[in-house]
Coordinates of C-alpha atoms and ligand atoms in Angstrom, one line a residue:
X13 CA 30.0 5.0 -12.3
X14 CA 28.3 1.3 -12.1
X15 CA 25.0 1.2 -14.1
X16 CA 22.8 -0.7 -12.1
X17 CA 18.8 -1.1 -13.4
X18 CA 15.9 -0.2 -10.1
X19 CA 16.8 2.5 -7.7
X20 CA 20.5 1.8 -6.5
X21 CA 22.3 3.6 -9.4
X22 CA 25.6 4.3 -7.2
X23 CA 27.2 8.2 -8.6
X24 CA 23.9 9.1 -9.7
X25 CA 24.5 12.7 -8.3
X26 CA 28.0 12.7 -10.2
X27 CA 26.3 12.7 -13.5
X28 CA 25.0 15.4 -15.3
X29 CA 21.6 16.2 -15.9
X30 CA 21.5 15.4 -19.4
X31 CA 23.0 12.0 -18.3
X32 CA 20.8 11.4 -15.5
X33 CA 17.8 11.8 -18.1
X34 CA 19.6 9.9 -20.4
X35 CA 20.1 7.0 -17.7
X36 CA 16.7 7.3 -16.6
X37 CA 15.3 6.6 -20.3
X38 CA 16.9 3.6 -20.8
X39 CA 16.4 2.0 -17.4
X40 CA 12.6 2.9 -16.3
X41 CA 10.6 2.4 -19.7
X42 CA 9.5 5.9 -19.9
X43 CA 7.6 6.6 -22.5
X44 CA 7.7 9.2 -25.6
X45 CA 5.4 12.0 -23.5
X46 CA 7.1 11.6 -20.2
X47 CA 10.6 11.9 -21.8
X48 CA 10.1 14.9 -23.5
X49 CA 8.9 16.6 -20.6
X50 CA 11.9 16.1 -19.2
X51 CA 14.5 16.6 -21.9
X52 CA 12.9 19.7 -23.3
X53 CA 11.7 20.9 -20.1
X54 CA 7.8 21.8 -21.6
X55 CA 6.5 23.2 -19.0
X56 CA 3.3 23.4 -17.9
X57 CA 1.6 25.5 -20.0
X58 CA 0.2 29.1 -20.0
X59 CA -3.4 28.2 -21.5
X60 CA -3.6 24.6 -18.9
X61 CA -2.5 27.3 -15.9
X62 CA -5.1 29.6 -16.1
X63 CA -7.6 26.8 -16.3
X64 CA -5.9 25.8 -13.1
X65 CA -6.5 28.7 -11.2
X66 CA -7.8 32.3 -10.8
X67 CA -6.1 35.6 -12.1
X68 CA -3.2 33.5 -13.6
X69 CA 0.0 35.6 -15.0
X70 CA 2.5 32.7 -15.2
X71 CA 4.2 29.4 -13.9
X72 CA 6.3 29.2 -11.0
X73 CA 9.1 26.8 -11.4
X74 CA 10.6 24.4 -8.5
X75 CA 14.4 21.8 -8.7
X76 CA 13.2 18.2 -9.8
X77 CA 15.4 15.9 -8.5
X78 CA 15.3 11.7 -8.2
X79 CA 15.7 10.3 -4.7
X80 CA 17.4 6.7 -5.3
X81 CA 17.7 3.4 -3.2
X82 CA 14.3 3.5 -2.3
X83 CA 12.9 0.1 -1.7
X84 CA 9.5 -0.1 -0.5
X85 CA 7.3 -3.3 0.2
X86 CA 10.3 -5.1 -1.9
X87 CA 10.4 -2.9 -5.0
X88 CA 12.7 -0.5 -5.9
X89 CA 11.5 2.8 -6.4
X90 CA 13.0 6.0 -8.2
X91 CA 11.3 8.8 -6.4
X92 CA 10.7 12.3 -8.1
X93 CA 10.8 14.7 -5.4
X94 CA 10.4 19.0 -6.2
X95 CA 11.8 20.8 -3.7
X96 CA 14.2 23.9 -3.2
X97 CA 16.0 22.9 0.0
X98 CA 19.4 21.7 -0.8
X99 CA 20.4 18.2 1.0
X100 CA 17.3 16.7 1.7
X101 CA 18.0 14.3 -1.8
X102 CA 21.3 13.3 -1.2
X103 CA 20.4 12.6 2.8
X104 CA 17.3 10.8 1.7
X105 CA 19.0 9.0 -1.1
X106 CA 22.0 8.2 1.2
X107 CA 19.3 6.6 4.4
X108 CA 17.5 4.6 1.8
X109 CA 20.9 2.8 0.9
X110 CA 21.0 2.4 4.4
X111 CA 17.7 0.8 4.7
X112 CA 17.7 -1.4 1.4
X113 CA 20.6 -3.5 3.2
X114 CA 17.9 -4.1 6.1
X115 CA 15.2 -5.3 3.4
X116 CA 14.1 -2.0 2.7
X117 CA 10.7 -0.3 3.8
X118 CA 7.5 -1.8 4.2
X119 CA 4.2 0.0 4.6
X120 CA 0.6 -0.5 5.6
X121 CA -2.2 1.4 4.2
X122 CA -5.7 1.1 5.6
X123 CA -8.4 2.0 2.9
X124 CA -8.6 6.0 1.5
X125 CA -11.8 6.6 4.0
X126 CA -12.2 10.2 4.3
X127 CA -14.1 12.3 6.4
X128 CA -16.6 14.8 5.6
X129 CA -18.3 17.2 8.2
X130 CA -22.0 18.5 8.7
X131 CA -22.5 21.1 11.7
X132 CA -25.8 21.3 12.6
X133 CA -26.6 24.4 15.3
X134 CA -30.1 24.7 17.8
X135 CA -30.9 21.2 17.8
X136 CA -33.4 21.2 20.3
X137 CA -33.1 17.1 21.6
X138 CA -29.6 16.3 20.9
X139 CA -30.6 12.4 21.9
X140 CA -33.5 11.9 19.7
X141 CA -31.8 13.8 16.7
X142 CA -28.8 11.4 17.3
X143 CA -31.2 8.1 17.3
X144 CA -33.1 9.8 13.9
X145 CA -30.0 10.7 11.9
X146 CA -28.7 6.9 12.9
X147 CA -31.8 5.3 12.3
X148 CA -31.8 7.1 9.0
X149 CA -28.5 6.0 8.0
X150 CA -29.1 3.8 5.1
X151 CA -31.4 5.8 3.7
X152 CA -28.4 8.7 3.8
X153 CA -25.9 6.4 2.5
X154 CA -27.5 5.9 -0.4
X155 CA -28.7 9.5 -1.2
X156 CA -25.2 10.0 -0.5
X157 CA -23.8 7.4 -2.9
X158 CA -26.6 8.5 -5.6
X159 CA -24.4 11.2 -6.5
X160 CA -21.3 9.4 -7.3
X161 CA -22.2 6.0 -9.1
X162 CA -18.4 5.9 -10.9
X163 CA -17.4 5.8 -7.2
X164 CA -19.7 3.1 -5.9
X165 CA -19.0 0.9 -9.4
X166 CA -14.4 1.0 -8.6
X167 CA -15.4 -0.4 -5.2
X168 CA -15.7 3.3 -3.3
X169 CA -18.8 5.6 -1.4
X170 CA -20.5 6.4 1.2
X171 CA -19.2 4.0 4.4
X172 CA -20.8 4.9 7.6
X173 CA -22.2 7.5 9.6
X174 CA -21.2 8.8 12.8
X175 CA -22.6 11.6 15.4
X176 CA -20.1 13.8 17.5
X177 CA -21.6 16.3 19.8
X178 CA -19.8 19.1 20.7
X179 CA -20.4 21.0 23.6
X180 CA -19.5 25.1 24.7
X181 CA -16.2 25.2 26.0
X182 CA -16.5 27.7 28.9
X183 CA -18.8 30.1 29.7
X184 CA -17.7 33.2 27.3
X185 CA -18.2 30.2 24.1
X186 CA -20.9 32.4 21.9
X187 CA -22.1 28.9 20.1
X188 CA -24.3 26.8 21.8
X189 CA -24.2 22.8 21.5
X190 CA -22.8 21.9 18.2
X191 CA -24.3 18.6 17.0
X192 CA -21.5 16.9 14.3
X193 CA -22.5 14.3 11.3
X194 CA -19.4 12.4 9.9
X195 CA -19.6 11.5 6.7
X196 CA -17.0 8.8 5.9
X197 CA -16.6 7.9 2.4
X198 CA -14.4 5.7 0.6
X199 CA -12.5 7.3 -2.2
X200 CA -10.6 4.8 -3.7
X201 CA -7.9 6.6 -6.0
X202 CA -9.2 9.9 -5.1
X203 CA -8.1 12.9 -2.7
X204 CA -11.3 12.5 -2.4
X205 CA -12.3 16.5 -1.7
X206 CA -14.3 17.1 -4.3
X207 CA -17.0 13.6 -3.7
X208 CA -16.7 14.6 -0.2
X209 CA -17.6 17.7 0.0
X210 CA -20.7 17.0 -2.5
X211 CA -22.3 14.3 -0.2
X212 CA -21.7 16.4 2.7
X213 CA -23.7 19.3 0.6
X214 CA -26.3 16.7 -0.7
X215 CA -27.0 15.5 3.0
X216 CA -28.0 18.5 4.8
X217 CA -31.3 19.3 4.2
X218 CA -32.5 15.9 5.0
X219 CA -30.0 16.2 8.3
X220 CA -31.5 19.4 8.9
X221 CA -34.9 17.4 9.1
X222 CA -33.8 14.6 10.9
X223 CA -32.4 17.0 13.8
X224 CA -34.8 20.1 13.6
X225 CA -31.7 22.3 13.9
X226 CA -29.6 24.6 11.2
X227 CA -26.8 23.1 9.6
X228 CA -23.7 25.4 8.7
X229 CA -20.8 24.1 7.2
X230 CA -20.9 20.9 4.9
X231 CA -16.8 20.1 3.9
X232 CA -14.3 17.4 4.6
X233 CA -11.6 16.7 7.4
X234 CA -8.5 17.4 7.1
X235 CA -7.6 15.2 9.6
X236 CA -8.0 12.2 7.6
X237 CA -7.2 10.0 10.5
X238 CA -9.1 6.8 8.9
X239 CA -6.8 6.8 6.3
X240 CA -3.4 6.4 7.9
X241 CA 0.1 5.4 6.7
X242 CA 2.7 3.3 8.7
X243 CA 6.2 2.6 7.2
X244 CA 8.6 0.3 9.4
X245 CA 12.1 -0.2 8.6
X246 CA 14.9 -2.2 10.4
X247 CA 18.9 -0.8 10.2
X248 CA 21.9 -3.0 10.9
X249 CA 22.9 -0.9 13.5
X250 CA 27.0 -1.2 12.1
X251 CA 26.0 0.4 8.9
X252 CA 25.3 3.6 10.8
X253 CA 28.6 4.1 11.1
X254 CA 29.8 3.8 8.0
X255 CA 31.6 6.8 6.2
X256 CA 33.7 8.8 9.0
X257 CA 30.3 9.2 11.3
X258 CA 31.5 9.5 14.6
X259 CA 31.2 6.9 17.0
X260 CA 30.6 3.2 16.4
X261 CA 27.2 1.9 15.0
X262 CA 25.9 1.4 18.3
X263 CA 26.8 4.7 19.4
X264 CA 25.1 6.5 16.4
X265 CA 22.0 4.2 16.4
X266 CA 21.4 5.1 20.3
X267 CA 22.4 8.8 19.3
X268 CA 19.5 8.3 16.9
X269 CA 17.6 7.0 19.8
X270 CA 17.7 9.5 22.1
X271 CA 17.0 12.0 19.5
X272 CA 13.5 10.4 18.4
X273 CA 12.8 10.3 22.1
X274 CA 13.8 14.5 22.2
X275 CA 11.0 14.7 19.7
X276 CA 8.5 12.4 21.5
X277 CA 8.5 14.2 25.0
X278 CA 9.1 17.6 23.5
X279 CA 6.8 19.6 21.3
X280 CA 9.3 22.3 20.6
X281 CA 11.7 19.5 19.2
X282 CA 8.9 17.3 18.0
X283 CA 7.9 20.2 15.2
X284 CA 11.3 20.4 13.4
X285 CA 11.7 16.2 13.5
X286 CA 8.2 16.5 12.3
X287 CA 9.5 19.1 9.5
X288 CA 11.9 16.9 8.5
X289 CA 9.7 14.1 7.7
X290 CA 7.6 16.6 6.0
X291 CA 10.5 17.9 3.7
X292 CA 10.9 14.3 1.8
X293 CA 6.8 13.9 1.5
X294 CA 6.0 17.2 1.0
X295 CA 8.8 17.0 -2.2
X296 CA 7.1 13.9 -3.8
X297 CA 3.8 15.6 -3.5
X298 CA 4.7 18.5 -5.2
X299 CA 6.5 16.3 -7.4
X300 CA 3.2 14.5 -8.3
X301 CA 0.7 17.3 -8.1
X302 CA -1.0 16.5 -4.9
X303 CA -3.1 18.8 -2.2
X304 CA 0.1 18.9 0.0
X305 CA -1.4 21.5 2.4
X306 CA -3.7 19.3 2.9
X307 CA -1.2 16.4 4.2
X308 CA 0.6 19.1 5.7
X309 CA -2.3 19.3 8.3
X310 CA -4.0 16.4 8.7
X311 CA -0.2 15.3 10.1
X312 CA 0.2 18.0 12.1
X313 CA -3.1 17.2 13.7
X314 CA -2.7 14.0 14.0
X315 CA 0.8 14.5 15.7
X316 CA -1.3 16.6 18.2
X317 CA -3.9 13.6 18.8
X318 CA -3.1 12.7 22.2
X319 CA -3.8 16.8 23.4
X320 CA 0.5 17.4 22.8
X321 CA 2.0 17.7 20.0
X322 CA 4.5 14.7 19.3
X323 CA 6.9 12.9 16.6
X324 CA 5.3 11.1 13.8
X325 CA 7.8 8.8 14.0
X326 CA 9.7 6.7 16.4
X327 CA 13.5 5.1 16.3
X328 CA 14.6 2.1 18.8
X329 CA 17.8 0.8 19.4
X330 CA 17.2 -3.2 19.9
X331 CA 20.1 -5.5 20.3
X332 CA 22.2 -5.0 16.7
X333 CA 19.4 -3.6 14.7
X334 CA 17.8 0.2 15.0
X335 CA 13.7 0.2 14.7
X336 CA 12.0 3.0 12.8
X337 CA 8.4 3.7 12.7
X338 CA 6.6 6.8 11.0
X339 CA 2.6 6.7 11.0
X340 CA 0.6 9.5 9.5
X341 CA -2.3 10.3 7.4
X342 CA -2.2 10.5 4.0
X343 CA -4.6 11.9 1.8
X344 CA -3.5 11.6 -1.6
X345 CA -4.7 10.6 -5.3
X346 CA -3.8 9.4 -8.4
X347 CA -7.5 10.5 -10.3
X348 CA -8.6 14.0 -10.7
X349 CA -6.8 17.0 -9.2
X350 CA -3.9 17.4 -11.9
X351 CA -3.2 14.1 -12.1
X352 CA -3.9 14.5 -15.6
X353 CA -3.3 17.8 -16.8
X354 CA 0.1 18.5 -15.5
X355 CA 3.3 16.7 -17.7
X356 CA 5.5 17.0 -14.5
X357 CA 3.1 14.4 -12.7
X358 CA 2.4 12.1 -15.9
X359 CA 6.2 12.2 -16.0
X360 CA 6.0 11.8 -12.2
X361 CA 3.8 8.9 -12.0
X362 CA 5.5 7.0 -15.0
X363 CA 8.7 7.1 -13.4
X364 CA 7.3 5.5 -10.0
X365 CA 5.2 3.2 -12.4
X366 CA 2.4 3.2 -9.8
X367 CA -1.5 3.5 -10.3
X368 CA -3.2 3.2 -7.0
X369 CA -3.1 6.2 -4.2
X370 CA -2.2 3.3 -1.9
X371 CA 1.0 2.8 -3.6
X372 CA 1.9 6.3 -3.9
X373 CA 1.1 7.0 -0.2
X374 CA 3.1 3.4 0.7
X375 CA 6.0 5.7 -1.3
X376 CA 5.6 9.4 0.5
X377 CA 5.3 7.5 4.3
X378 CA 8.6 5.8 3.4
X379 CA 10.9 8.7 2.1
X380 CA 9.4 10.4 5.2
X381 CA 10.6 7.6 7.3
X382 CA 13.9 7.8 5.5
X383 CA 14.2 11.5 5.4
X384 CA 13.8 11.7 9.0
X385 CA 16.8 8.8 9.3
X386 CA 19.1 11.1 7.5
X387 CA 18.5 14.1 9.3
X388 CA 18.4 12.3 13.1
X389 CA 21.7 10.6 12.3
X390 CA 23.5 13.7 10.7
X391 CA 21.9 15.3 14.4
X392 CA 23.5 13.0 16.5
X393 CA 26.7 12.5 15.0
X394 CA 28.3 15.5 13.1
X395 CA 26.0 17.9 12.9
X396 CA 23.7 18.8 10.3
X397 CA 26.0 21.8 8.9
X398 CA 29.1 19.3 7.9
X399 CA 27.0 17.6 5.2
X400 CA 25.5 21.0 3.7
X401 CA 28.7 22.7 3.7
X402 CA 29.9 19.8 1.7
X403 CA 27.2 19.6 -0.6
X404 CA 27.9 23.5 -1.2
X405 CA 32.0 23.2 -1.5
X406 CA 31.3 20.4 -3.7
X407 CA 28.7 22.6 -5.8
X408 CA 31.5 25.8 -6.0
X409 CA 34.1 23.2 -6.6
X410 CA 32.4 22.1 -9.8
X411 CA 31.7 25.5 -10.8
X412 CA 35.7 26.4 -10.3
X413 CA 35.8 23.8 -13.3
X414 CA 37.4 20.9 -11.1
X415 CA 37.1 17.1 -12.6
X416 CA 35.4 14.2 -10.6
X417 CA 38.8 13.5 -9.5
X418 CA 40.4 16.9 -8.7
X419 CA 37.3 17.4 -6.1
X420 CA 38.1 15.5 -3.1
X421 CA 41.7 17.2 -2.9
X422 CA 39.7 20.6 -3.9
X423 CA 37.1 20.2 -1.2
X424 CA 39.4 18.8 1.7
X425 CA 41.5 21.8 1.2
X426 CA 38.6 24.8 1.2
X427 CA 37.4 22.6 4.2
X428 CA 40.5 23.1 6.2
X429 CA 40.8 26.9 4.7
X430 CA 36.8 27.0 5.7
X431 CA 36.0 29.2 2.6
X432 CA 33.7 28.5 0.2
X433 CA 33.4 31.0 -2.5
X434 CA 34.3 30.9 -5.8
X435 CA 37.6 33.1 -6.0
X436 CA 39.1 30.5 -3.4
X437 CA 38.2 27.4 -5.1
X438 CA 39.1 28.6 -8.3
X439 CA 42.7 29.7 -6.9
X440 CA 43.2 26.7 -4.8
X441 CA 42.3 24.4 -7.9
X442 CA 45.2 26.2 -9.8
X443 CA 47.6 25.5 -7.0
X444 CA 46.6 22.0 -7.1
X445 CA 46.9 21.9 -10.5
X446 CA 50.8 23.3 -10.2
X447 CA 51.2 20.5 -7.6
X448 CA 50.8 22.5 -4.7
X449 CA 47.6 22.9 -2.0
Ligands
HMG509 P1 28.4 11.8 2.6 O1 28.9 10.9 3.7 O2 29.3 12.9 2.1 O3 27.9 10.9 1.4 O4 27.0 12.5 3.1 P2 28.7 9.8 0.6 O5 29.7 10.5 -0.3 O6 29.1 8.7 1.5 O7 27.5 9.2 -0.3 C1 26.6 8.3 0.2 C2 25.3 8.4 -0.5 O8 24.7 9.6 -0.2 C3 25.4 8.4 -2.1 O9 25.5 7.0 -2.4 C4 24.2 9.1 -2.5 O10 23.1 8.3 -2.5 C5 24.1 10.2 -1.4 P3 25.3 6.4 -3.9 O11 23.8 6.2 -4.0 O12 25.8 7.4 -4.9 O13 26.0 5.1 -3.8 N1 24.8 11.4 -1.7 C6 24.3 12.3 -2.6 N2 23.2 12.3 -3.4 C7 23.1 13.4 -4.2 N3 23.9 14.4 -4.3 C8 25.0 14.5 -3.5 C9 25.3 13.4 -2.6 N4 26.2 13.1 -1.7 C10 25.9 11.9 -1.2 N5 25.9 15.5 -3.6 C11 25.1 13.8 3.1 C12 26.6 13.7 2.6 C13 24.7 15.2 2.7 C14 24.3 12.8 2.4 C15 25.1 13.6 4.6 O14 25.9 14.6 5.3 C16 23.7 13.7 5.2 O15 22.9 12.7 5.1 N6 23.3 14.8 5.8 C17 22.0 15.1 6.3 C18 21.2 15.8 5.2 C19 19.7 15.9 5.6 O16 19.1 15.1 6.3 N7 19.1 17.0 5.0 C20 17.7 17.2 5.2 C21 17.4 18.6 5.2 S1 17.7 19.3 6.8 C22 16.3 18.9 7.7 O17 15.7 17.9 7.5 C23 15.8 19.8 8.8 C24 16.1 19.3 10.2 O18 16.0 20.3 11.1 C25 15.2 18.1 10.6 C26 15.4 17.7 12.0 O19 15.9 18.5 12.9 O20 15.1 16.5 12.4 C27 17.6 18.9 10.2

């Protein structure tokens, strides 16, 4: 295979894993810690897990893998991605070599403001406990940003206030009026749910003055819709049709087309293109120890903004080049949480050689948008069962003991048997091997 240095390592998947580490070391300066994690596989450990969670017995274990020929924003980016779904690397790894030769992915990221909520019930003059609580705002800023002076000193805190009111819906609705406080706070590096959630605690009692009413709950959004994602990328649309797709480029990249416009009129299709965005950013978030649930929702809400629930992303066919665009929230950090506890996310973080949670939500938005270019174009040319069946002949192939150069012949032939098992592969290798199929 041809050693190449950044992400386009052509064969990677050929090698094997004591190779791909050993490649790895030598190519992305990782240092003494992040290495060993890898090579002797030390795990998280028993005494760091239960200070993790509750009740703790054990570790549960999940495939690392390295997507390749990311570039985003014009670097090159390996990307370590857990997951236990078989395909989604080699599809995301195969899109992103599609993309590189349109200049790659770019991203914008607007700054990490998060949300954090105050319900406040009975408030007997919703108008006049609006103009107090905004009138008041300063002052609740800087209670607000009292609390988290580390915050306020890297640039982050307590932005803005903003009042939602909330009426019944219907007449059987058992709550009255609901009057909302938004708390939106900038959290820099952070997930941010922990400073969040404290200024939202902090603020109620003096909200509960300002209004005269009986606040409830005091926690952050989800729906972290001021801190959104957008990746773009641009697809020569003859590359599409590279490598025995069927069709011409055109043909696939209007395939592609009509596909993303399934998922924007149609919520039942909509939710599995959504899922398949999710599988490549819900892999790198795992893979770098982040509140994934978390993402999970706030996109799922967002996708349901307009009052249906649509496609995160879009694809256009325009003259000889295909359009992609994914936009979603992105709440992610690269302080606190496990960031530094947990060796698979050091290791994680040193092999993306990032720092910011700007950069590592630029990363996740693009190997969604790239993700979801594998899967649409497998969808609108052969089918998405071709490619996994010959991921999984290739896998039995290997484990009939075939070389790197006995596997095409092996898999052509159990593809035109349509058997995949063991017993076959192993018999039809030996027939090769005599010179026959
Ligand atoms: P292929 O044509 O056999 O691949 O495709 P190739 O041999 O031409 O190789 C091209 C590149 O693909 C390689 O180039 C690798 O990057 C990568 P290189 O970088 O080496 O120069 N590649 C692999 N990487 C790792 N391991 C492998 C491997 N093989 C190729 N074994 C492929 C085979 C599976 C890539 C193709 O059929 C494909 O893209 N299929 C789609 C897979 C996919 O998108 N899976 C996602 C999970 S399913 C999903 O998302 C749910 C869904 O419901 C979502 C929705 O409905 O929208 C579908």
């Amino acid at each position: 295979m041809t050693k190449e240095p950044k992400s386009r390592w052509p064969g990677f998947f050929k090698l094997s894993v004591e190779e791909r580490i050993g490649l790895l070391a030598r190519h992305s300066g990782l240092g003494g810690a992040e290495l060993t994690f890898l090579k002797d596989q030390e795990h998280l450990s028993r005494r760091t897990a239960n200070h993790m969670i509750e009740n703790c017995i054990g570790t549960f274990e999940l495939p690392l893998g390295l997507a390749m020929n990311l570039r985003v924003d014009g670097v090159d980016r390996l990307v370590p991605l857990a997951t236990e779904e078989p395909s989604v690397l080699a599809g995301l790894s195969k899109a992103a070599r599609f993309l590189r030769r349109g200049a790659g992915i770019t991203t914008t990221v607007t700054s990490p403001l998060m949300i954090g909520q105050v319900q406040i019930l009975d408030v007997p003059d919703l108008g006049a406990a609006r103009t107090r609580v905004l009138e008041a705002r300063r002052a609740l800023l800087e209670e607000a940003n009292a609390l988290d002076p580390r915050l306020v000193e890297v640039g982050g805190g307590a932005q803005d206030l903003e009042v939602r009111i909330l009426p019944p819906e219907g007449d059987d609705d058992p709550v009255g009026t609901m009057f909302v406080v938004h708390l939106l706070v900038d959290v820099r590096d952070a997930m941010g749910a922990n400073a969040v959630n404290t200024m939202a605690e902090q603020l109620a009692p003096r909200l509960e003055e300002l209004t005269g009413g009986r606040v409830r709950l005091r926690i952050l959004s989800n729906l972290a819709d001021r801190r959104l994602v957008t990746a773009r990328a641009r697809v020569p649309v003859d590359l599409l049709a590279s490598n025995g797709a069927s069709g011409t480029g055109p043909d696939v990249a209007l395939g592609i087309q009509e596909a993303s416009v399934f998922a924007e009129r149609d919520p039942y299709r909509a939710a599995t293109h959504n899922k398949g965005i999710m599988n490549g950013i819900d892999g790198v978030l795992i893979a770098l120890g982040q509140d994934w649930r978390a993402v999970e929702s706030g996109a799922h809400a967002y996708a349901a903004r307009s009052g249906r629930y649509r496609a995160l992303s879009s694809w256009r066919a325009r003259g000889d080049v295909l359009h992609g665009e994914l936009e979603l929230p992105l709440a992610v950090g690269t302080v606190g949480g496990i960031v530094d506890s947990h060796p698979a996310v050091r290791a994680g973080l040193a092999i993306l050689g990032i720092k910011t949670a700007a950069e590592l939500a630029s990363i996740a938005a693009a190997v969604g948008l790239a993700q979801n270019l594998a899967a649409l174009r497998a969808l609108a040319t052969e089918g998405i069962q071709r490619g996994h069946m010959r991921l999984h002949v290739r896998k039995v192939g290997l484990s009939a003991g075939a070389t790197e150069e006995e596997l095409p012949a092996l898999i052509e032939e159990l593809q035109r048997l349509g058997r995949a098992d063991l017993d076959t592969a192993r018999s039809v290798l030996a027939s090769l091997r005599q010179g026959g199929a």
